Coordinates of C-alpha atoms in Angstrom, one line a residue:
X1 CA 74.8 49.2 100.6
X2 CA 71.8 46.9 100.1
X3 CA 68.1 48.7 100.1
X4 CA 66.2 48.6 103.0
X5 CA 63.9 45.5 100.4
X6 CA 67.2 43.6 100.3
X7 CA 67.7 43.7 103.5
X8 CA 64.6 42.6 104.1
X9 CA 64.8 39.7 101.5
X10 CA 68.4 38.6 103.2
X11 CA 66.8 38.1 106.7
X12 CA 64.3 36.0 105.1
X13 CA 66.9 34.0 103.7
X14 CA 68.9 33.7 106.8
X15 CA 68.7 30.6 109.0
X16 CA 69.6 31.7 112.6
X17 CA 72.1 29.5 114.5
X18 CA 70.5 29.0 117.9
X19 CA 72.8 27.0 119.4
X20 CA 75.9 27.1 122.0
X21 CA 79.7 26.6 120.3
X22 CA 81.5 24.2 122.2
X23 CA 84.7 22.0 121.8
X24 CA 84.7 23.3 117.9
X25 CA 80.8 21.8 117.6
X26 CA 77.2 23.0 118.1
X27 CA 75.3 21.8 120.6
X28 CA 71.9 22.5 122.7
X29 CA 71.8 23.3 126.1
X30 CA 72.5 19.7 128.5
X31 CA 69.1 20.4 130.0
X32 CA 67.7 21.8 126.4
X33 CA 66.6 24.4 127.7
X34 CA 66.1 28.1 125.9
X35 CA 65.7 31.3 125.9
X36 CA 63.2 33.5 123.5
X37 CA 65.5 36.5 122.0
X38 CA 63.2 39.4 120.2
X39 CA 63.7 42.2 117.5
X40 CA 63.5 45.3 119.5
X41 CA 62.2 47.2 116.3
X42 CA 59.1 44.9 116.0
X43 CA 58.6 43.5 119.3
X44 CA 58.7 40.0 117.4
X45 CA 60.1 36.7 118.2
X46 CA 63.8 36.3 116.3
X47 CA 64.5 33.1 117.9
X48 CA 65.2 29.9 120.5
X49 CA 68.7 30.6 121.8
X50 CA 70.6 27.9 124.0
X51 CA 69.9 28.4 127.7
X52 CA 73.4 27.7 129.1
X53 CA 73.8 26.8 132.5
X54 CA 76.6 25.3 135.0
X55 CA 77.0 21.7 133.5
X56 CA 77.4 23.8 129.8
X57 CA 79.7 25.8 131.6
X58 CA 81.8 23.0 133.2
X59 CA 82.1 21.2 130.1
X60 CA 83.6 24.2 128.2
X61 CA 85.9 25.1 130.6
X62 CA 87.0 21.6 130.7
X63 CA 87.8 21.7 127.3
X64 CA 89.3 24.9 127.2
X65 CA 91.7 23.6 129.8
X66 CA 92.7 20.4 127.9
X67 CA 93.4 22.5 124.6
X68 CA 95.6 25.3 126.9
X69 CA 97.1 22.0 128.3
X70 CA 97.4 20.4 125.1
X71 CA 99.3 23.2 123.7
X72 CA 97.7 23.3 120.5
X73 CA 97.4 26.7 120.2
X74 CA 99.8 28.2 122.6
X75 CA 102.9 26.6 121.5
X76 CA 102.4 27.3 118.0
X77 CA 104.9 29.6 116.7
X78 CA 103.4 33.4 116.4
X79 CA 103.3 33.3 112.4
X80 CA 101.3 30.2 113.2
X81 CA 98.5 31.8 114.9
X82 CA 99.0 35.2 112.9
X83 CA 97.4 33.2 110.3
X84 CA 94.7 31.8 111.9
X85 CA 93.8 35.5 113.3
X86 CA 93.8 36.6 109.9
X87 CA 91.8 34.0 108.5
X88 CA 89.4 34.4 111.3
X89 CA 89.3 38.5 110.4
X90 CA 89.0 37.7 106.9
X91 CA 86.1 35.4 107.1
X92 CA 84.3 38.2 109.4
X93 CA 84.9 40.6 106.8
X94 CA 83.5 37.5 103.8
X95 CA 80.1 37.4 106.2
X96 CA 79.8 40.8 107.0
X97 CA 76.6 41.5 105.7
X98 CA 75.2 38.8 107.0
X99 CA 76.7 39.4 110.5
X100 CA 75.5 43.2 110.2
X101 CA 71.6 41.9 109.4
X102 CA 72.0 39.9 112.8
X103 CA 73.3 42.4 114.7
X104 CA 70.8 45.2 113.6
X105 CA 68.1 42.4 113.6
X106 CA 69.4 41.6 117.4
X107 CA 69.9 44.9 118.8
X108 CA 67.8 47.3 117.2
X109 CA 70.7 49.2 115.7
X110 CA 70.8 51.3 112.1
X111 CA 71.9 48.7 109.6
X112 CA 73.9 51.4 108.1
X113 CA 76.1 51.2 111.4
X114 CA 76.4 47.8 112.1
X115 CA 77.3 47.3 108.3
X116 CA 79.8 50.2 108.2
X117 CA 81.3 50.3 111.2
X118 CA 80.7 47.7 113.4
X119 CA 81.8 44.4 111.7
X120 CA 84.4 46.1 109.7
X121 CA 86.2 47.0 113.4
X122 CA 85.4 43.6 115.0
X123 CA 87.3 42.5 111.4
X124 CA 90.0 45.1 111.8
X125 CA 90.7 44.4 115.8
X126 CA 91.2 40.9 114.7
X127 CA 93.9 41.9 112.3
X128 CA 95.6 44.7 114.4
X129 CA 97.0 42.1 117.2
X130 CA 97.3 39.4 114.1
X131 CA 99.8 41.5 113.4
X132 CA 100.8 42.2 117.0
X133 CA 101.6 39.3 118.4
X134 CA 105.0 38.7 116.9
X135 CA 106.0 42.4 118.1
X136 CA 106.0 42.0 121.6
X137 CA 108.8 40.7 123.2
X138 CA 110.8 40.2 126.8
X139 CA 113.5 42.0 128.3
X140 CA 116.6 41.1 129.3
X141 CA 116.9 42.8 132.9
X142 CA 120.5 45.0 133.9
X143 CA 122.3 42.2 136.8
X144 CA 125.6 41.4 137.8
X145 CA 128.2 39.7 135.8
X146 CA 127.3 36.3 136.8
X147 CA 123.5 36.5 136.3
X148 CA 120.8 36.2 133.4
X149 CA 117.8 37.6 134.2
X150 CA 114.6 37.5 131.5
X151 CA 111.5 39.0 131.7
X152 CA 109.0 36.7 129.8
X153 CA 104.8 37.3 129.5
X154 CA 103.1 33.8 128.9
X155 CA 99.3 33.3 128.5
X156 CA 97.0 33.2 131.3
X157 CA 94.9 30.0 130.5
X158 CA 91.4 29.9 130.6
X159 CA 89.6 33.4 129.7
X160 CA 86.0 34.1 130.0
X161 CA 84.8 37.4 127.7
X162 CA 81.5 38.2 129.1
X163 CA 80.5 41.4 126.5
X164 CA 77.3 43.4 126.6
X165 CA 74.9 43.8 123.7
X166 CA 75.3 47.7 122.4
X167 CA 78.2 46.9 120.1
X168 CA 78.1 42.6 121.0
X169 CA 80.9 41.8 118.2
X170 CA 82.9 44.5 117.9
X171 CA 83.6 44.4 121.6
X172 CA 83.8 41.2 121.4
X173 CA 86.8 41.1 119.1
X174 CA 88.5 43.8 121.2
X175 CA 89.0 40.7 123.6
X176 CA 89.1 37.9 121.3
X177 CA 91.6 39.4 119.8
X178 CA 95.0 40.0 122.8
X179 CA 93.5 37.1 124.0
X180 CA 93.8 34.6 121.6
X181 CA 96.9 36.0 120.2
X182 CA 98.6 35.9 123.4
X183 CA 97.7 32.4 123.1
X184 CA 94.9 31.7 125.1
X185 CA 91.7 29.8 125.6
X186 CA 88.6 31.7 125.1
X187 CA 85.0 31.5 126.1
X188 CA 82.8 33.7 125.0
X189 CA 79.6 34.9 126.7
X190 CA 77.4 37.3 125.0
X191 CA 75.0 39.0 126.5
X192 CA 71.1 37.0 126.3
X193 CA 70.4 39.7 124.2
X194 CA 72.3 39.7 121.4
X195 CA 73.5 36.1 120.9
X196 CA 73.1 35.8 117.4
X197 CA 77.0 37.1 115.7
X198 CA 78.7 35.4 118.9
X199 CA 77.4 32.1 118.0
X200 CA 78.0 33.0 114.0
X201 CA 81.6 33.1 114.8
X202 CA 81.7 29.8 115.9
X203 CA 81.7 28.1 112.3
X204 CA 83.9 31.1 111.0
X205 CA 86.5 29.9 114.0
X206 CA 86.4 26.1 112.5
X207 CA 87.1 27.4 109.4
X208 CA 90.0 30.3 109.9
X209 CA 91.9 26.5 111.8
X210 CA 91.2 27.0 115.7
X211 CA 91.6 23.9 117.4
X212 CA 88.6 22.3 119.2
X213 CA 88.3 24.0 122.6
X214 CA 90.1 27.2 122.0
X215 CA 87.1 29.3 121.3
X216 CA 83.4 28.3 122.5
X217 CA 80.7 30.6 122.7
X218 CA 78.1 29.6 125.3
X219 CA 75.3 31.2 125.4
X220 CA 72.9 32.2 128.1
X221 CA 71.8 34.4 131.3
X222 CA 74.4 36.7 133.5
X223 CA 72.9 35.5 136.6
X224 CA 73.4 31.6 135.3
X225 CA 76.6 31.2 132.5
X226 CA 78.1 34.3 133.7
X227 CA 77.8 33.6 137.4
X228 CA 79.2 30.0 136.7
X229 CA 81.6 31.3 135.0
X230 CA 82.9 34.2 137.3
X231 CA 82.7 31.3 140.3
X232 CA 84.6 28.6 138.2
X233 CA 88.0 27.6 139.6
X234 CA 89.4 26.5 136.2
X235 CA 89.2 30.0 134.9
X236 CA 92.0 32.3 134.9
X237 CA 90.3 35.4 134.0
X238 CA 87.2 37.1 133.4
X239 CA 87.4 40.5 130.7
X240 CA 84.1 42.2 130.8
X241 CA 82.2 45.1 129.6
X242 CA 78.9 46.3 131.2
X243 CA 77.5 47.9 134.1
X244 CA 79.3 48.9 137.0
X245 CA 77.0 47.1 139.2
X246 CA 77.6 43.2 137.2
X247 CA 81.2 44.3 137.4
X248 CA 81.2 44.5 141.1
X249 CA 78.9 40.9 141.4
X250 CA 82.0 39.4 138.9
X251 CA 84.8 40.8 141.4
X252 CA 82.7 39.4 144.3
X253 CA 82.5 36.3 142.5
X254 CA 86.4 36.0 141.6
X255 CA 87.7 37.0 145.3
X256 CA 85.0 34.1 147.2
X257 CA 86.9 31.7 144.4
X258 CA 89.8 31.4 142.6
X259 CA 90.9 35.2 142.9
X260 CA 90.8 35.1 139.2
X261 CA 91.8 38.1 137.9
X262 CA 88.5 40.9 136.8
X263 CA 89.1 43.4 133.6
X264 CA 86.1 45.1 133.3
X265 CA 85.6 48.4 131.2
X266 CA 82.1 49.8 133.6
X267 CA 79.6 52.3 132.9
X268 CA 80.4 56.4 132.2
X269 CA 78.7 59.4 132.6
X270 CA 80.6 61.5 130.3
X271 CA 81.4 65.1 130.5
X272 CA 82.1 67.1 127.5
X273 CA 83.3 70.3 127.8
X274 CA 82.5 73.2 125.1
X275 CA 84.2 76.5 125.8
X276 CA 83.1 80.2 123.9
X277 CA 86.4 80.5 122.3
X278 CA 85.8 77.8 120.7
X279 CA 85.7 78.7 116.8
X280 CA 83.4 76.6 115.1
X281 CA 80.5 75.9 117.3
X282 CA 78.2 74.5 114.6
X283 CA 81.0 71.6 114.2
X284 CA 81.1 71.0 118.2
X285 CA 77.1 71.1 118.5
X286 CA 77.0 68.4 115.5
X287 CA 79.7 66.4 117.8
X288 CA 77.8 67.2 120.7
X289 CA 74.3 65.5 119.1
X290 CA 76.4 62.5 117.8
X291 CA 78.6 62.3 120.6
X292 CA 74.9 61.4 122.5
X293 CA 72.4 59.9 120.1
X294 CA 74.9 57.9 118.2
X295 CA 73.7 54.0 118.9
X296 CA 70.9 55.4 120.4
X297 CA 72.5 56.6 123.0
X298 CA 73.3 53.4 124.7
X299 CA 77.1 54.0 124.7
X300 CA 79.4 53.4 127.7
X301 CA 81.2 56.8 126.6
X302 CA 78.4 58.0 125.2
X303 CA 78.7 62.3 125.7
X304 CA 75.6 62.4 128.4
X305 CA 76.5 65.4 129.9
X306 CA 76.9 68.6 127.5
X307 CA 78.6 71.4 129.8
X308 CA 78.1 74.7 128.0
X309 CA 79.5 78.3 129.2
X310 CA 77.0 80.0 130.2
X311 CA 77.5 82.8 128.0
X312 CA 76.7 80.4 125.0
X313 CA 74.3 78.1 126.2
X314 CA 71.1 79.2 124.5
X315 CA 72.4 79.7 121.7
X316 CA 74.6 76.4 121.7
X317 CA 71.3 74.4 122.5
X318 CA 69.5 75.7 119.6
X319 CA 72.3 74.5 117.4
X320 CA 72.2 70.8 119.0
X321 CA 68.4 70.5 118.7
X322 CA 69.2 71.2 115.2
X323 CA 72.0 69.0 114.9
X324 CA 70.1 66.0 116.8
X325 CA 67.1 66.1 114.0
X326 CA 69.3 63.8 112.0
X327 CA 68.5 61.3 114.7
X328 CA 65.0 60.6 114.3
X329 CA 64.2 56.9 114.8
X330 CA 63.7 54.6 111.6
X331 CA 63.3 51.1 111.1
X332 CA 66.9 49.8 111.3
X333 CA 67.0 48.0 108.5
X334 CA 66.0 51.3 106.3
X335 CA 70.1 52.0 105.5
X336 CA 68.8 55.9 105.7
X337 CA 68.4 55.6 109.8
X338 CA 70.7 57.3 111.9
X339 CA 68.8 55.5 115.1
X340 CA 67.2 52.4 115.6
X341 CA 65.3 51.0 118.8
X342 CA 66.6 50.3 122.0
X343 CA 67.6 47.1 123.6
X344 CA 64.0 46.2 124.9
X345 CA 61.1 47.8 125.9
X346 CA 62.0 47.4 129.4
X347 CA 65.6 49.4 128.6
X348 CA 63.0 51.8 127.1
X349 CA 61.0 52.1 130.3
X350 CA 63.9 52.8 132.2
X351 CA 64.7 55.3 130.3
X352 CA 62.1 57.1 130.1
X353 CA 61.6 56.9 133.7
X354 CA 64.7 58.8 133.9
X355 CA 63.3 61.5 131.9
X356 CA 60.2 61.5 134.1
X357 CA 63.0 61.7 137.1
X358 CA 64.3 64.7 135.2
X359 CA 61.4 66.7 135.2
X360 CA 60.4 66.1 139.1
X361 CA 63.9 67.3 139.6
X362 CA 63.3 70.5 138.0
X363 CA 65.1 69.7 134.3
X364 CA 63.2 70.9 131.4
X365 CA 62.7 68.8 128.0
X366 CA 63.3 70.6 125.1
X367 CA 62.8 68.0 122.7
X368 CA 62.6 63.9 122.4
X369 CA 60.6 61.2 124.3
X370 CA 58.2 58.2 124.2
X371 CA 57.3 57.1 120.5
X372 CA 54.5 54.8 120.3
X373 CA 54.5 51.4 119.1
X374 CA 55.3 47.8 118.8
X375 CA 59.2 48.6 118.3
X376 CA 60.9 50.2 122.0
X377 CA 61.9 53.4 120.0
X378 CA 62.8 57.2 121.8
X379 CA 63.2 60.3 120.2
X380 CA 66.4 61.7 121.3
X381 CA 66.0 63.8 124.2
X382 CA 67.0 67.3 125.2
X383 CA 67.3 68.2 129.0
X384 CA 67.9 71.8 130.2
X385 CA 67.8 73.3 133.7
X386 CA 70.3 70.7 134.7
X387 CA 72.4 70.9 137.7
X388 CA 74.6 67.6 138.3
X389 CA 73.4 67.0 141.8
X390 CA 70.3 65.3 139.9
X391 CA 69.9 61.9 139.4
X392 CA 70.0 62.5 135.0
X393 CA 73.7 64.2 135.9
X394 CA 74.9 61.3 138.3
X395 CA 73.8 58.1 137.3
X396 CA 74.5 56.0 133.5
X397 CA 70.7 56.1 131.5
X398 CA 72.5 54.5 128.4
X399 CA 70.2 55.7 126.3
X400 CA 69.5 59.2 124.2
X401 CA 69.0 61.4 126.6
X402 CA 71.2 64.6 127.3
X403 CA 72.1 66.8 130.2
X404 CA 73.3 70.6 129.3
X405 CA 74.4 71.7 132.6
X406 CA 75.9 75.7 132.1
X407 CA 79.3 76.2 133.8
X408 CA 81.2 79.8 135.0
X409 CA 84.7 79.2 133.8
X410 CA 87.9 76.9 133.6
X411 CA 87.7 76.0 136.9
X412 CA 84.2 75.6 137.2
X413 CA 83.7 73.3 134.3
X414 CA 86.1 71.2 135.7
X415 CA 84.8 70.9 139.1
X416 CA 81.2 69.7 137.6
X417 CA 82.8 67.4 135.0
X418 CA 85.0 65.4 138.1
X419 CA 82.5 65.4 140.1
X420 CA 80.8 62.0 139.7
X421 CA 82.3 58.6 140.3
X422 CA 82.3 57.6 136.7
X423 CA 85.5 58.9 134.4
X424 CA 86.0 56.8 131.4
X425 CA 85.9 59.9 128.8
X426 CA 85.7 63.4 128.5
X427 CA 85.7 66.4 125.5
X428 CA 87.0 70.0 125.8
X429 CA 86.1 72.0 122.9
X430 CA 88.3 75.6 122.9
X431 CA 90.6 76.8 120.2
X432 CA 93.3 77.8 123.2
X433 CA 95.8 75.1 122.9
X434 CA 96.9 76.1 126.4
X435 CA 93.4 75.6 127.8
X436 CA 93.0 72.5 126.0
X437 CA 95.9 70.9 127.6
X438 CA 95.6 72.1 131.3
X439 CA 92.0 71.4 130.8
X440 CA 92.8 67.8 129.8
X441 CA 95.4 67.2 132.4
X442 CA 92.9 67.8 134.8
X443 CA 89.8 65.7 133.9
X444 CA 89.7 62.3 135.5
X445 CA 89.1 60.3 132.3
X446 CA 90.9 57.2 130.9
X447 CA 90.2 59.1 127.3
X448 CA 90.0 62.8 126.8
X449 CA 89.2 64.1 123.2
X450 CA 90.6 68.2 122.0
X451 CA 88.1 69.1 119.4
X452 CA 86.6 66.1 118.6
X453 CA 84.1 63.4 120.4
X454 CA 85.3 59.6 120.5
X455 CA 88.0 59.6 117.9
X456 CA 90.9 56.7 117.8
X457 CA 92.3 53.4 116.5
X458 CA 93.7 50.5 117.9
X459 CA 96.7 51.8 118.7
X460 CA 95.2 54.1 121.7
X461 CA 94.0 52.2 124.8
X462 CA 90.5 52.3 126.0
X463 CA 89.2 52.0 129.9
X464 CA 88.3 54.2 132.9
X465 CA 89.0 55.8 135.8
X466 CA 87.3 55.4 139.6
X467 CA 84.6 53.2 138.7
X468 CA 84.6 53.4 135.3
X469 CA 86.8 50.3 135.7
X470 CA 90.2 48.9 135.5
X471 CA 92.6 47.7 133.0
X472 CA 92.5 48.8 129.0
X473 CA 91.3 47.5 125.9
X474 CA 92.9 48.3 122.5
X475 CA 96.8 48.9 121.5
X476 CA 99.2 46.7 123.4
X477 CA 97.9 47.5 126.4
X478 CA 95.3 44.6 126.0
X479 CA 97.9 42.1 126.4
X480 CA 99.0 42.6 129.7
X481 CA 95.3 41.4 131.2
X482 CA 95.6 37.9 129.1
X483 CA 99.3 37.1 130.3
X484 CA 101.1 36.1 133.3
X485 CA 104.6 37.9 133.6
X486 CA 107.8 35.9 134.4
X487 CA 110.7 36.2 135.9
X488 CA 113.8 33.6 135.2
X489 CA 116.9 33.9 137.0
X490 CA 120.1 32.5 136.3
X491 CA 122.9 32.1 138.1
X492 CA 125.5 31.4 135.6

């Protein structure tokens, strides 16, 4: 790992790419138009991005169609494109230090983070359905003697990945990845703020052997590329990660059109579950703090909502305020920070508001809040006196700001942890296996973790229940949102 100097000395060495990706070339905005993208830790000016609108939008599309049509990509044989996913994931892993200085630069997060973690998984999503793609096969359906009946999946066409900016390549390649292997055209949209690895990949695509049109990157506003894209009748499919309210717009958007089909992974307001029994509740109170403040808190799964029995609460939050020291904001690019800034300093607003919302309701702070400056940092935040009827209990912050709320029992705890209209993940801590698994059974979460906050690989899937969202990213899964099943049937 560089030193936070040699960080510093890379960035001043690194020309940004402002520019949209399209047809395999990079190009302004038609209207040249852009948009002013800022570091979050500094408050300063990073860069002119490409303002993308509709006539960008239409003339991606139109040549993401022609290479779909073209067949280029799809009807290569699967060792074909293996190699060019591998290539593509071995070129991200050749950058990655440079791709990790624009995402920390970008989004405000710990260098450490986006250099460990963060493009090393966008690498290794890459390679995980590389080596998918030639493992998935048909079926052959039980008929009468005189019939053949196949079961084929064959790529959608046209997909639009609209991704947010907490983890903006890493999520990215979550998509990219089924996508492209299933043998797809992709556009990518990344969020306006956090453009900068997106557009990267474009020159990393040329060189792994995409051709022209398969992957673009435009660039540019929800409300103008996103919207054109959700409204486009040439695309097949939007995948999306964000906010449960965008998701809605995008479902809007695909039933006034084309009735294109919507994956999107929404928000979460995540309950995790930590039981007496439980026999190491220094380890669970560290998991608790992580679970939280990791990323700053502005996790989609992100473990907002600590429920504690009430037996052990006091003692439990003494042991997370502990554990949650180790979160104290530093400059990102210090590769000793655990947190960096938020987003923007209107993110940081909001969620501090939410902590003002807190206390009106009745919740105490314990620890955490505003830190002044030119960068939009927050200490993380404590709350106690929590019941979940508040606001803080019910509705996504996405930021580092916790909720103990004290439950009764088994039953109690999950009552509280069902009720809200989120359920994408969920913790039980207990050291009774049989708790653990009718406790599990019985949360409505598309993940729920035994011991343990956010654990997996790629071979898990990843989405919600209720609106949390539909569909699932990771393992196999992924594939069925980028493919169009088939039936043929013969009469012989």
């Amino acid at each position: 790992m560089k030193s936070q100097s040699d960080w510093i000395e890379l960035q001043n060495q690194t020309k940004l790419e402002t520019r949209a990706f399209i047809n395999g070339e990079y190009c302004q905005a038609a209207d040249n138009s852009t948009f002013e993208t800022v570091n979050p830790a500094t408050g300063k000016k990073l860069a002119d991005i490409a303002r993308c609108k509709q006539q960008d939008v239409d003339i991606a599309v139109s040549h993401a169609r022609q290479a779909f049509s073209a067949g280029d990509w799809q009807h290569q044989s699967p060792a074909s494109r293996k190699a060019v996913l591998q290539r593509f994931a071995d070129l991200i892993s050749s950058h990655q230090e440079t791709l990790a200085l624009l995402e920390s630069l970008d989004t405000g997060k710990p260098i450490s983070h986006a250099h460990s973690t963060d493009i090393p998984g966008a690498a290794a999503s890459l390679r995980w359905y590389a080596e998918a793609l030639d493992k998935v096969y048909g079926e052959v359906a039980p008929t009468e003697k005189d019939v053949h009946a196949f079961i084929s999946h064959q790529p959608i066409g046209v997909v639009a990945a609209i991704v947010p900016w907490n983890f903006p390549l890493w999520l990215a390649c979550w998509k990219l990845g089924p996508a492209l292997a299933a043998g797809n055209s992709v556009i990518l949209k990344p969020s306006e703020k956090s453009s900068l690895t997106a557009i990267y990949l474009g020159q990393l695509a040329n060189e792994a052997g995409f051709p022209a049109g398969v992957f673009q990157v435009v660039t540019g506003f929800g409300y103008e590329a996103g919207e054109a894209l959700a409204r486009h009748q040439d695309v097949n499919c939007i995948t999306f990660t964000g906010s449960t309210k965008v998701a809605g717009q995008l479902m809007v958007s695909a039933g006034e059109t084309n009735l294109k089909r919507v994956w999107a992974e929404a928000g979460g307001k995540n309950a995790n579950i930590v039981f007496a029994n439980y026999n190491n509740l220094d380890h669970a109170a560290a998991e608790a703090a992580g679970g939280c403040f990791y990323n700053q808190g502005e996790v989609c799964v992100a473990a907002t909502r600590l429920l504690v029995e009430e037996s052990i609460k006091d003692a439990f939050i003494d042991k997370v305020v502990s554990a949650s020291q180790r979160f104290a904001p530093k400059d990102p690019l210090d590769p000793s920070s655990c947190m960096g800034a938020l987003i923007d300093h209107e993110h940081k607003q909001k969620v501090l508001d939410y902590v003002s919302l807190a206390q009106q309701e009745g919740a105490t702070v314990i620890c955490g809040g505003d830190i002044e400056g030119d960068g939009a940092f927050v200490a993380p935040v404590i709350l106690d006196n929590v019941n979940n009827q508040m606001r803080v209990a019910q509705e996504e912050i996405f930021g580092p700001v916790l909720c103990v709320i004290p439950f009764k029992d088994e039953a109690d705890a999950i009552r509280i942890a069902n009720d809200s209209r989120y359920g994408l993940g969920a913790a039980v801590w207990t050291s009774d296996l049989s708790q653990a698994h009718r406790v599990a059974k019985q949360l409505e979460a598309g993940s729920v973790w035994v011991n343990n906050y956010n654990e997996g690989d790629m071979t898990v899937p990843f989405g919600g229940f209720k609106m949390s969202g539909n569909g699932r990213d990771k393992s196999l899964h992924a594939f069925d949102k980028f493919t169009e099943t088939k039936t043929t049937w013969i009469r012989l």
